[in-house]
Amino acid sequence: MSKSQPGRTVIEASWRRSQMSGLAPDDRPDVAVTDTGAADPLLDAARPVLQRAADELTDTGTALLLVDHECQLVSRVASGVAIERTLLGLGATTGAVFAEDVVGTTALGTPAEIRSGVTVNGTEHYLEQFKKLSCFGRPIVHPATRRLAGIICLTEISPTSNPLSAPFVNRLVAGIEDRLLDRSRAEHRAVIEAFSRAAPRRDAAVAAIGDDLQLTNSLAAALLSPADFGTLGMLVSEHGTRADPVLTLSSGVTVRVVVERVPGVGRAAIFRLHPTPSATPFRAVPIPTPRSSPAATAITGEPGTGRSRAARAQAGPHVLADVSDGMLTGNRLDLVALLARVREESATLVVDDADMLDDSSVHLLRKAITNSSPDTPPLVVVTGPVSTARPAIKALVAACPRRTDLPPLRQRSGDIVALAHDFLAQTDPRLELSAAAADALASAEWPGNLAELAVVAHAAAAATTARASRLVDLDDLPPQYRAVTRAARLGGLEQAERQAIIDALEASDNNKVRAAKALGVSRTTLYTRIRALGIRG
């Protein structure tokens, strides 16, 4: 293991990030190879630039490496046998991932983290296996969208990088960015032409989206708010994975959406919106209809999913037994007395946070359910998710004839914008979400579920009204909610994979070694997928 320490601040910070990712300098990570199909636009733009560069680099003993925005290698141009063999020995094959949390400090992964060019001389690499190389890498930023498109790196077998590497790479980046801009203009024309063919129909609401492009006919304009375009954008990557999706728009109107991809254009599509006959405003929590017959109901869900509110609405006239509140105030709940009280008052007993009861109280509650008679008062018990509950709580929930499981907000990504709009309306019904703000909200993790979304929406509403505006923009959101994560751009299968990894991490207390073992993958593969799927922590 090398005892050398980095001398530059940018390299020192990269080493710290590498260490926090669980890497050791003498690690030799498995080569994680992933599909690079999404990088086709970048490769198309870069190919002629790289071909010209290859001619200039003949017999120089250097190599050009091109990775996409996920640090997956999409092209390698080597100008010597020694550098070619070295790169192959390090796993530099198409699809290999060179993200900083996978292979440590390099001129491929580190520029993606710092969003600027960087030289990495031999011993400045974090992993020992790369220390024979010196490189300069610079990000490629799409001129139209300002998003990271990829990174290009010039590398050589040398203790230090050639001072001419930086201007050479900078020239290549400029050429690739110019071609990306030309392609973007062509893609815009393709989207506009596809929209023009679909929009003349007066009986259908038609919208189109592309990179930094949003189009609507008059009917769609009446239905859609700026916030809804973020939700439509999420449907593009899911196209073909399910039947025509049904969405609740910010206005509360429910529509069936027919999605038609624009040929040859990555994240662009035409949308035909058909309001459903029973289109009604969305409600933040599905509330079951109160029942007249006495029966026990279990309402389960993570904190913040609206489970307490759902229980109160379910119960009608009720007596609330809040277990957590009783623990805070030191007032022990007398379940026998409460059951007698609701019997006298013909009310429903709601036991909130029932999973915080001791096992003897849970047993008493379960017995009241299983030994019920016609004069037994209705019961509603509120607990956390059954999957993580202890055996006594699982038995209690199983004893309830009726059960409602409220999904966490991260599993309701298509509803997030409509929910945020509902919370904004509580402050001012005239407030609207901008497309950028909607994108950011739709891509957030929301561990606090509806409760967290409500706090964020009310803070954004206050910031918007303070500047005398009615349009909630990205800067009105709290700072930690302004970034659009990769999770928002995943397809249906990737969303399922992402959720499986999150569940494994939660089950292992975020121990990545145990999570990898539970998932049947190597630790390197797990780190790669965590990064690719936009999983935080």
Coordinates of C-alpha atoms in Angstrom, one line a residue:
M1 CA 0.0 0.0 0.0
S2 CA 1.4 3.4 -1.0
K3 CA 2.4 5.8 1.8
S4 CA 2.6 8.8 -0.6
Q5 CA 0.1 11.6 0.0
P6 CA -1.4 14.0 -2.6
G7 CA 0.1 17.4 -2.7
R8 CA -2.7 19.3 -4.5
T9 CA -6.1 20.2 -2.9
V10 CA -8.1 18.8 -5.9
I11 CA -6.3 15.4 -5.7
E12 CA -6.5 15.3 -1.8
A13 CA -10.3 15.9 -2.0
S14 CA -10.6 13.1 -4.6
W15 CA -8.6 10.7 -2.4
R16 CA -11.0 11.4 0.5
R17 CA -14.0 10.7 -1.7
S18 CA -12.3 7.4 -2.9
Q19 CA -11.7 6.4 0.7
M20 CA -15.3 7.1 1.6
S21 CA -16.4 4.9 -1.2
G22 CA -14.7 2.0 0.5
L23 CA -11.7 1.8 -1.7
A24 CA -8.2 0.9 -0.6
P25 CA -5.1 1.9 -2.6
D26 CA -4.1 -1.7 -3.3
D27 CA -7.6 -2.7 -4.4
R28 CA -8.0 -4.1 -7.9
P29 CA -11.7 -3.7 -8.5
D30 CA -13.5 -6.1 -10.8
V31 CA -14.2 -4.6 -14.2
A32 CA -17.9 -3.7 -14.2
V33 CA -19.1 -3.6 -17.8
T34 CA -22.5 -2.0 -18.5
D35 CA -24.5 -1.2 -21.6
T36 CA -23.5 2.0 -23.4
G37 CA -26.4 2.3 -25.8
A38 CA -27.4 5.6 -24.1
A39 CA -24.1 7.1 -25.2
D40 CA -24.8 6.8 -28.9
P41 CA -25.4 10.6 -29.4
L42 CA -22.1 11.4 -27.7
L43 CA -20.2 8.8 -29.7
D44 CA -21.8 10.0 -33.0
A45 CA -20.6 13.6 -32.2
A46 CA -17.2 12.5 -31.1
R47 CA -16.3 9.9 -33.7
P48 CA -15.0 12.2 -36.5
V49 CA -13.1 14.3 -33.9
L50 CA -11.5 11.2 -32.5
Q51 CA -10.6 9.9 -35.9
R52 CA -8.7 13.1 -36.7
A53 CA -7.0 13.1 -33.3
A54 CA -5.9 9.5 -33.9
D55 CA -4.0 10.6 -37.0
E56 CA -2.3 13.4 -35.1
L57 CA -1.3 11.0 -32.2
T58 CA 0.3 8.3 -34.4
D59 CA 3.3 6.7 -32.7
T60 CA 3.2 9.0 -29.7
G61 CA 2.6 6.2 -27.2
T62 CA -0.5 8.0 -25.9
A63 CA -4.2 7.0 -25.9
L64 CA -7.5 8.9 -25.9
L65 CA -10.3 7.6 -23.7
L66 CA -13.9 8.8 -24.0
V67 CA -16.5 8.0 -21.3
D68 CA -20.2 9.1 -21.1
H69 CA -21.9 11.0 -18.3
E70 CA -22.0 7.9 -16.2
C71 CA -18.2 7.4 -16.7
Q72 CA -18.7 4.3 -18.9
L73 CA -16.0 3.9 -21.5
V74 CA -17.5 4.3 -25.0
S75 CA -14.3 4.7 -27.1
R76 CA -10.5 4.1 -26.8
V77 CA -7.9 5.3 -29.3
A78 CA -4.4 4.0 -28.6
S79 CA -1.3 5.0 -30.6
G80 CA 1.2 2.4 -29.4
V81 CA 1.5 -1.3 -28.4
A82 CA 2.7 -0.6 -24.8
I83 CA -0.2 1.8 -23.9
E84 CA -2.7 -0.5 -25.6
R85 CA -1.6 -3.5 -23.6
T86 CA -1.5 -1.5 -20.4
L87 CA -5.0 -0.2 -20.8
L88 CA -6.4 -3.7 -21.6
G89 CA -4.7 -5.0 -18.5
L90 CA -6.5 -2.3 -16.5
G91 CA -9.9 -3.3 -17.9
A92 CA -10.3 -0.4 -20.2
T93 CA -12.8 -2.0 -22.5
T94 CA -16.1 -0.7 -23.9
G95 CA -18.7 -0.4 -21.2
A96 CA -16.2 -0.5 -18.3
V97 CA -17.0 2.0 -15.6
F98 CA -14.4 4.5 -14.5
A99 CA -16.4 6.5 -11.9
E100 CA -14.4 7.8 -9.0
D101 CA -16.3 5.7 -6.5
V102 CA -15.4 2.6 -8.5
V103 CA -11.7 3.1 -9.5
G104 CA -10.7 6.1 -7.4
T105 CA -8.9 9.2 -8.6
T106 CA -8.4 9.3 -12.4
A107 CA -8.7 11.9 -15.2
L108 CA -12.0 10.2 -16.2
G109 CA -14.0 9.9 -13.0
T110 CA -12.6 12.9 -11.1
P111 CA -13.6 15.5 -13.8
A112 CA -17.2 14.2 -13.6
E113 CA -17.1 15.0 -9.8
I114 CA -15.6 18.5 -10.0
R115 CA -17.0 19.4 -13.4
S116 CA -13.7 20.8 -14.7
G117 CA -10.5 19.7 -16.3
V118 CA -7.8 18.1 -14.2
T119 CA -4.3 16.6 -14.6
V120 CA -3.6 13.4 -12.7
N121 CA 0.1 12.6 -12.6
G122 CA 1.3 9.0 -11.9
T123 CA 1.4 8.9 -8.1
E124 CA -1.7 11.1 -7.8
H125 CA -3.9 8.2 -8.8
Y126 CA -5.5 6.7 -5.8
L127 CA -5.2 3.1 -6.8
E128 CA -1.7 1.6 -7.2
Q129 CA -2.6 0.0 -10.5
F130 CA -3.0 3.3 -12.3
K131 CA 0.2 5.0 -10.9
K132 CA 2.3 4.2 -14.0
L133 CA 0.0 6.4 -16.1
S134 CA -0.4 10.2 -16.3
C135 CA -3.4 11.9 -17.8
F136 CA -5.4 15.0 -18.5
G137 CA -9.2 14.8 -18.6
R138 CA -11.9 17.4 -19.2
P139 CA -15.7 17.2 -19.1
I140 CA -17.8 17.6 -22.3
V141 CA -20.8 19.8 -21.5
H142 CA -23.7 19.8 -23.9
P143 CA -24.0 23.4 -25.2
A144 CA -27.8 23.4 -25.4
T145 CA -28.7 21.6 -22.2
R146 CA -25.6 22.4 -20.1
R147 CA -25.6 18.8 -18.9
L148 CA -22.5 16.7 -18.6
A149 CA -22.3 14.6 -21.8
G150 CA -19.0 12.8 -21.1
I151 CA -15.3 13.2 -20.3
I152 CA -12.3 12.8 -22.7
C153 CA -8.9 12.0 -21.4
L154 CA -5.4 11.8 -22.9
T155 CA -3.2 9.3 -21.1
E156 CA 0.4 8.1 -21.4
I157 CA 2.9 5.8 -19.6
S158 CA 4.9 8.5 -17.7
P159 CA 5.4 9.9 -14.2
T160 CA 4.0 13.3 -15.3
S161 CA 1.5 14.4 -18.0
N162 CA 2.8 16.2 -21.1
P163 CA 2.1 19.9 -20.8
L164 CA 0.6 19.9 -24.3
S165 CA -2.1 17.4 -23.3
A166 CA -4.4 20.1 -21.8
P167 CA -4.6 22.3 -24.9
F168 CA -4.9 19.3 -27.2
V169 CA -7.8 17.8 -25.2
N170 CA -9.4 21.3 -24.9
R171 CA -9.5 21.5 -28.7
L172 CA -11.1 18.1 -29.0
V173 CA -13.7 19.0 -26.4
A174 CA -14.6 22.2 -28.3
G175 CA -15.0 20.2 -31.5
I176 CA -17.3 17.6 -29.9
E177 CA -19.4 20.2 -28.2
D178 CA -19.9 22.0 -31.5
R179 CA -21.1 18.7 -33.1
L180 CA -23.4 18.1 -30.1
L181 CA -24.9 21.5 -30.7
D182 CA -25.5 20.9 -34.4
R183 CA -27.1 17.5 -33.5
S184 CA -29.3 19.2 -30.9
R185 CA -30.6 21.7 -33.5
A186 CA -31.4 18.8 -35.8
E187 CA -33.2 17.0 -33.0
H188 CA -35.2 20.1 -32.3
R189 CA -36.3 20.2 -35.9
A190 CA -37.3 16.5 -35.8
V191 CA -39.4 17.1 -32.6
I192 CA -41.1 20.2 -34.2
E193 CA -41.9 18.3 -37.4
A194 CA -43.4 15.3 -35.4
F195 CA -45.5 17.7 -33.3
S196 CA -46.7 19.5 -36.4
R197 CA -48.0 16.3 -37.9
A198 CA -49.8 15.3 -34.7
A199 CA -51.1 18.7 -33.4
P200 CA -53.6 19.7 -36.1
R201 CA -56.2 17.3 -34.7
R202 CA -58.7 19.5 -32.8
D203 CA -60.2 16.6 -30.8
A204 CA -57.0 15.6 -29.0
A205 CA -54.7 17.3 -26.6
V206 CA -51.1 17.0 -28.0
A207 CA -47.8 17.9 -26.3
A208 CA -44.2 17.2 -27.2
I209 CA -41.0 17.4 -25.3
G210 CA -37.3 17.2 -26.2
D211 CA -34.1 18.6 -24.6
D212 CA -35.1 22.1 -23.6
L213 CA -38.1 22.0 -25.8
Q214 CA -41.8 21.9 -24.9
L215 CA -44.7 22.2 -27.3
T216 CA -48.5 22.0 -26.9
N217 CA -51.6 22.6 -28.9
S218 CA -54.5 24.6 -27.4
L219 CA -56.2 21.7 -25.8
A220 CA -53.0 20.4 -24.1
A221 CA -52.1 24.0 -23.0
A222 CA -55.4 24.1 -21.2
L223 CA -54.7 20.8 -19.4
L224 CA -51.0 21.1 -18.6
S225 CA -49.1 23.3 -16.2
P226 CA -45.3 23.7 -16.4
A227 CA -44.9 21.2 -13.6
D228 CA -46.6 18.5 -15.6
F229 CA -43.8 18.4 -18.2
G230 CA -41.5 16.9 -15.6
T231 CA -43.9 14.0 -15.1
L232 CA -44.3 13.5 -18.9
G233 CA -40.5 13.4 -19.2
M234 CA -40.4 10.5 -16.9
L235 CA -42.7 8.5 -19.2
V236 CA -40.3 8.7 -22.1
S237 CA -37.8 6.3 -20.6
E238 CA -40.6 4.0 -19.5
H239 CA -42.2 3.9 -23.0
G240 CA -42.9 0.3 -23.9
T241 CA -42.7 -1.1 -20.4
R242 CA -46.4 -0.8 -19.6
A243 CA -49.8 0.0 -21.3
D244 CA -50.9 3.6 -21.8
P245 CA -50.2 5.2 -18.3
V246 CA -52.8 7.1 -16.4
L247 CA -51.6 10.3 -14.7
T248 CA -53.0 12.8 -12.3
L249 CA -52.1 16.3 -13.5
S250 CA -51.4 19.3 -11.3
S251 CA -54.9 20.5 -11.9
G252 CA -56.3 17.3 -10.5
V253 CA -57.5 16.0 -13.8
T254 CA -56.7 12.4 -14.6
V255 CA -55.6 11.6 -18.1
R256 CA -54.7 8.5 -20.1
V257 CA -51.4 9.2 -22.0
V258 CA -50.4 7.7 -25.3
V259 CA -46.7 8.1 -25.8
E260 CA -45.0 8.1 -29.2
R261 CA -41.2 8.3 -29.4
V262 CA -39.7 10.7 -32.0
P263 CA -37.5 8.4 -34.2
G264 CA -33.8 9.1 -33.9
V265 CA -34.1 11.5 -31.0
G266 CA -33.1 10.2 -27.5
R267 CA -35.4 11.7 -24.9
A268 CA -38.1 13.1 -27.0
A269 CA -41.7 12.1 -27.5
I270 CA -45.2 13.1 -28.6
F271 CA -47.9 12.8 -26.0
R272 CA -51.7 12.5 -26.7
L273 CA -53.7 13.2 -23.5
H274 CA -57.1 11.7 -23.1
P275 CA -59.0 12.9 -20.0
T276 CA -60.7 9.9 -18.3
P277 CA -64.5 10.0 -17.9
S278 CA -64.2 9.9 -14.2
A279 CA -61.5 12.4 -14.0
T280 CA -61.6 13.8 -10.4
P281 CA -59.2 15.9 -8.4
F282 CA -56.4 13.9 -6.8
R283 CA -56.4 13.3 -3.1
A284 CA -53.2 13.1 -1.2
V285 CA -54.0 9.8 0.5
P286 CA -56.5 7.1 -0.8
I287 CA -59.2 7.1 1.9
P288 CA -61.4 4.0 2.1
T289 CA -65.1 4.5 2.6
P290 CA -66.2 4.2 6.2
R291 CA -68.0 1.0 7.0
S292 CA -71.1 0.4 9.1
S293 CA -70.2 -3.1 10.2
P294 CA -67.9 -3.5 13.2
A295 CA -64.5 -4.9 12.0
A296 CA -60.9 -4.3 12.6
T297 CA -58.7 -2.5 10.0
A298 CA -55.0 -2.3 9.8
I299 CA -53.4 0.7 8.1
T300 CA -49.7 0.3 7.4
G301 CA -47.0 2.5 5.9
E302 CA -43.8 4.4 6.6
P303 CA -44.0 7.5 8.8
G304 CA -45.2 10.4 6.8
T305 CA -47.3 8.4 4.2
G306 CA -50.5 9.9 5.6
R307 CA -51.4 6.7 7.6
S308 CA -52.7 8.6 10.7
R309 CA -54.9 10.9 8.6
A310 CA -56.2 7.9 6.6
A311 CA -57.0 6.1 9.9
R312 CA -59.0 9.0 11.2
A313 CA -60.9 9.4 8.0
Q314 CA -61.6 5.6 8.0
A315 CA -62.9 5.6 11.5
G316 CA -65.4 8.4 11.4
P317 CA -66.4 9.2 15.1
H318 CA -63.5 7.8 17.1
V319 CA -61.4 7.8 20.2
L320 CA -57.7 8.2 19.4
A321 CA -55.1 6.2 21.3
D322 CA -51.8 7.7 20.2
V323 CA -49.1 5.4 21.6
S324 CA -46.1 7.6 20.8
D325 CA -47.8 10.7 22.3
G326 CA -48.5 8.6 25.5
M327 CA -44.9 7.6 25.7
L328 CA -43.8 11.2 25.4
T329 CA -46.1 12.5 28.0
G330 CA -45.7 9.5 30.3
N331 CA -49.3 8.6 30.2
R332 CA -49.6 4.8 29.8
L333 CA -52.5 3.7 27.6
D334 CA -55.2 1.7 29.4
L335 CA -56.5 -0.4 26.5
V336 CA -59.2 -2.1 28.6
A337 CA -60.6 1.3 29.7
L338 CA -60.5 2.6 26.1
L339 CA -62.3 -0.4 24.7
A340 CA -65.0 0.1 27.3
R341 CA -65.3 3.8 26.5
V342 CA -65.7 3.3 22.7
R343 CA -68.3 0.6 23.4
E344 CA -70.3 3.0 25.5
E345 CA -69.9 5.9 23.0
S346 CA -70.5 3.7 19.9
A347 CA -67.3 5.0 18.5
T348 CA -64.3 3.5 16.8
L349 CA -61.0 3.0 18.6
V350 CA -58.0 4.2 16.6
V351 CA -54.7 3.0 17.9
D352 CA -51.9 5.0 16.2
D353 CA -48.3 3.8 16.3
A354 CA -49.5 0.4 17.5
D355 CA -46.1 -1.1 16.7
M356 CA -44.7 0.9 19.6
L357 CA -46.9 -1.1 22.1
D358 CA -45.2 -3.7 24.2
D359 CA -46.0 -7.3 23.3
S360 CA -48.5 -7.8 26.2
S361 CA -50.5 -4.9 25.0
V362 CA -50.3 -6.1 21.4
H363 CA -51.6 -9.5 22.5
L364 CA -54.5 -7.9 24.3
L365 CA -55.4 -5.8 21.2
R366 CA -55.2 -8.9 19.0
K367 CA -57.4 -10.8 21.4
A368 CA -60.0 -8.0 21.3
I369 CA -60.0 -8.4 17.5
T370 CA -60.1 -12.2 17.3
N371 CA -62.8 -12.5 20.0
S372 CA -65.0 -9.8 18.6
S373 CA -68.8 -10.0 18.8
P374 CA -71.6 -7.9 17.2
D375 CA -71.3 -5.3 20.0
T376 CA -67.5 -5.1 19.8
P377 CA -66.5 -1.6 18.7
P378 CA -64.7 -1.2 15.4
L379 CA -60.9 -0.9 15.7
V380 CA -58.3 0.8 13.4
V381 CA -54.7 0.0 14.1
V382 CA -51.9 2.0 12.5
T383 CA -48.4 0.5 12.2
G384 CA -45.3 0.7 10.1
P385 CA -44.7 -1.5 7.1
V386 CA -45.4 -5.2 7.8
S387 CA -42.2 -6.3 6.1
T388 CA -40.1 -4.7 8.8
A389 CA -42.4 -5.4 11.8
R390 CA -41.7 -7.7 14.7
P391 CA -43.6 -11.0 14.9
A392 CA -46.2 -9.7 17.4
I393 CA -47.2 -6.8 15.1
K394 CA -47.3 -9.0 12.0
A395 CA -49.7 -11.3 13.9
L396 CA -51.8 -8.2 14.9
V397 CA -52.1 -7.0 11.4
A398 CA -52.9 -10.5 10.1
A399 CA -55.8 -10.7 12.6
C400 CA -57.5 -7.6 11.0
P401 CA -60.1 -8.6 8.4
R402 CA -59.3 -5.5 6.4
R403 CA -56.0 -3.9 5.6
T404 CA -54.7 -0.8 3.7
D405 CA -51.0 -0.5 2.8
L406 CA -49.9 3.0 2.0
P407 CA -46.9 3.1 -0.4
P408 CA -44.0 5.3 0.3
L409 CA -43.7 8.4 -1.8
R410 CA -40.7 7.1 -3.7
Q411 CA -42.9 4.5 -5.2
R412 CA -45.4 7.1 -6.4
S413 CA -43.2 9.2 -8.6
G414 CA -46.0 9.9 -11.0
D415 CA -48.1 11.5 -8.2
I416 CA -45.4 13.7 -6.7
V417 CA -46.1 16.8 -8.8
A418 CA -49.8 16.7 -8.3
L419 CA -49.3 16.2 -4.5
A420 CA -46.9 19.2 -4.4
H421 CA -49.5 21.3 -6.2
D422 CA -52.1 20.3 -3.6
F423 CA -49.8 21.4 -0.8
L424 CA -49.0 24.7 -2.6
A425 CA -52.7 25.3 -2.9
Q426 CA -53.0 25.2 0.9
T427 CA -50.9 28.4 0.9
D428 CA -52.3 30.0 -2.3
P429 CA -54.4 28.2 -4.9
R430 CA -52.9 30.5 -7.6
L431 CA -49.3 29.1 -7.1
E432 CA -47.9 27.0 -10.0
L433 CA -44.7 24.9 -10.3
S434 CA -42.2 25.6 -13.0
A435 CA -41.0 22.7 -15.1
A436 CA -37.5 22.9 -13.4
A437 CA -39.0 22.8 -9.9
A438 CA -41.2 19.9 -10.9
D439 CA -38.3 17.9 -12.3
A440 CA -36.4 18.4 -9.0
L441 CA -39.3 17.4 -6.8
A442 CA -40.1 14.4 -8.9
S443 CA -36.5 13.1 -8.7
A444 CA -36.0 13.6 -4.9
E445 CA -35.8 10.6 -2.6
W446 CA -38.5 11.7 0.0
P447 CA -37.6 9.5 3.0
G448 CA -40.1 11.5 5.0
N449 CA -42.8 10.9 2.5
L450 CA -45.8 13.2 2.4
A451 CA -44.8 14.9 5.6
E452 CA -41.5 15.9 4.0
L453 CA -43.1 17.0 0.7
A454 CA -45.5 19.2 2.6
V455 CA -42.7 20.9 4.5
V456 CA -40.8 21.5 1.2
A457 CA -43.9 22.7 -0.6
H458 CA -44.8 25.2 2.1
A459 CA -41.3 26.5 2.3
A460 CA -41.3 27.0 -1.5
A461 CA -44.7 28.7 -1.3
A462 CA -43.3 31.1 1.3
A463 CA -40.3 31.9 -0.8
T464 CA -42.4 32.5 -3.9
T465 CA -44.9 34.8 -2.3
A466 CA -42.1 36.7 -0.6
R467 CA -40.8 37.7 -4.0
A468 CA -44.4 38.6 -5.1
S469 CA -44.6 35.8 -7.7
R470 CA -47.0 33.0 -8.4
L471 CA -44.6 30.6 -10.2
V472 CA -42.6 28.4 -7.9
D473 CA -39.1 28.2 -9.5
L474 CA -36.1 26.0 -8.8
D475 CA -34.5 28.6 -6.6
D476 CA -37.6 28.8 -4.4
L477 CA -37.1 25.2 -3.2
P478 CA -34.8 24.5 -0.2
P479 CA -31.2 24.1 -1.5
Q480 CA -31.0 20.4 -0.9
Y481 CA -34.0 19.8 -3.2
R482 CA -32.8 21.7 -6.3
A483 CA -30.8 19.0 -8.0
V484 CA -32.4 16.7 -10.6
T485 CA -31.0 13.2 -9.8
R486 CA -30.4 10.4 -12.2
A487 CA -33.2 8.4 -10.6
A488 CA -35.8 10.6 -12.4
R489 CA -34.5 9.5 -15.8
L490 CA -34.7 5.7 -15.2
G491 CA -37.0 3.3 -17.0
G492 CA -39.3 0.9 -15.3
L493 CA -36.9 -2.0 -15.1
E494 CA -34.1 0.2 -13.7
Q495 CA -36.5 1.7 -11.2
A496 CA -37.3 -1.9 -10.0
E497 CA -33.5 -2.6 -9.8
R498 CA -33.0 0.6 -7.9
Q499 CA -35.6 -0.2 -5.4
A500 CA -34.2 -3.7 -4.8
I501 CA -30.8 -2.2 -4.0
I502 CA -32.3 0.4 -1.7
D503 CA -34.2 -2.4 0.1
A504 CA -31.0 -4.4 0.5
L505 CA -29.1 -1.5 1.8
E506 CA -31.8 -0.7 4.4
A507 CA -31.9 -4.4 5.5
S508 CA -28.2 -4.4 6.0
D509 CA -28.0 -1.0 7.8
N510 CA -26.3 0.5 4.8
N511 CA -23.5 -2.1 5.0
K512 CA -22.5 -2.4 1.3
V513 CA -20.6 -5.7 1.8
R514 CA -23.6 -7.4 3.3
A515 CA -26.0 -5.8 0.8
A516 CA -23.8 -7.0 -2.1
K517 CA -23.9 -10.5 -0.7
A518 CA -27.7 -10.4 -0.3
L519 CA -28.1 -9.3 -3.9
G520 CA -25.6 -11.9 -5.2
V521 CA -23.2 -9.3 -6.8
S522 CA -19.7 -8.2 -6.1
R523 CA -19.1 -5.0 -4.1
T524 CA -17.7 -3.3 -7.2
T525 CA -20.8 -4.1 -9.2
L526 CA -23.0 -2.8 -6.3
Y527 CA -21.0 0.5 -6.2
T528 CA -21.4 0.8 -10.0
R529 CA -25.1 0.3 -9.9
I530 CA -25.5 2.6 -6.9
R531 CA -23.9 5.4 -8.9
A532 CA -25.6 4.6 -12.2
L533 CA -29.1 4.4 -10.5
G534 CA -28.7 7.6 -8.6
I535 CA -28.9 6.1 -5.1
R536 CA -27.7 8.4 -2.3
G537 CA -25.6 7.4 0.7

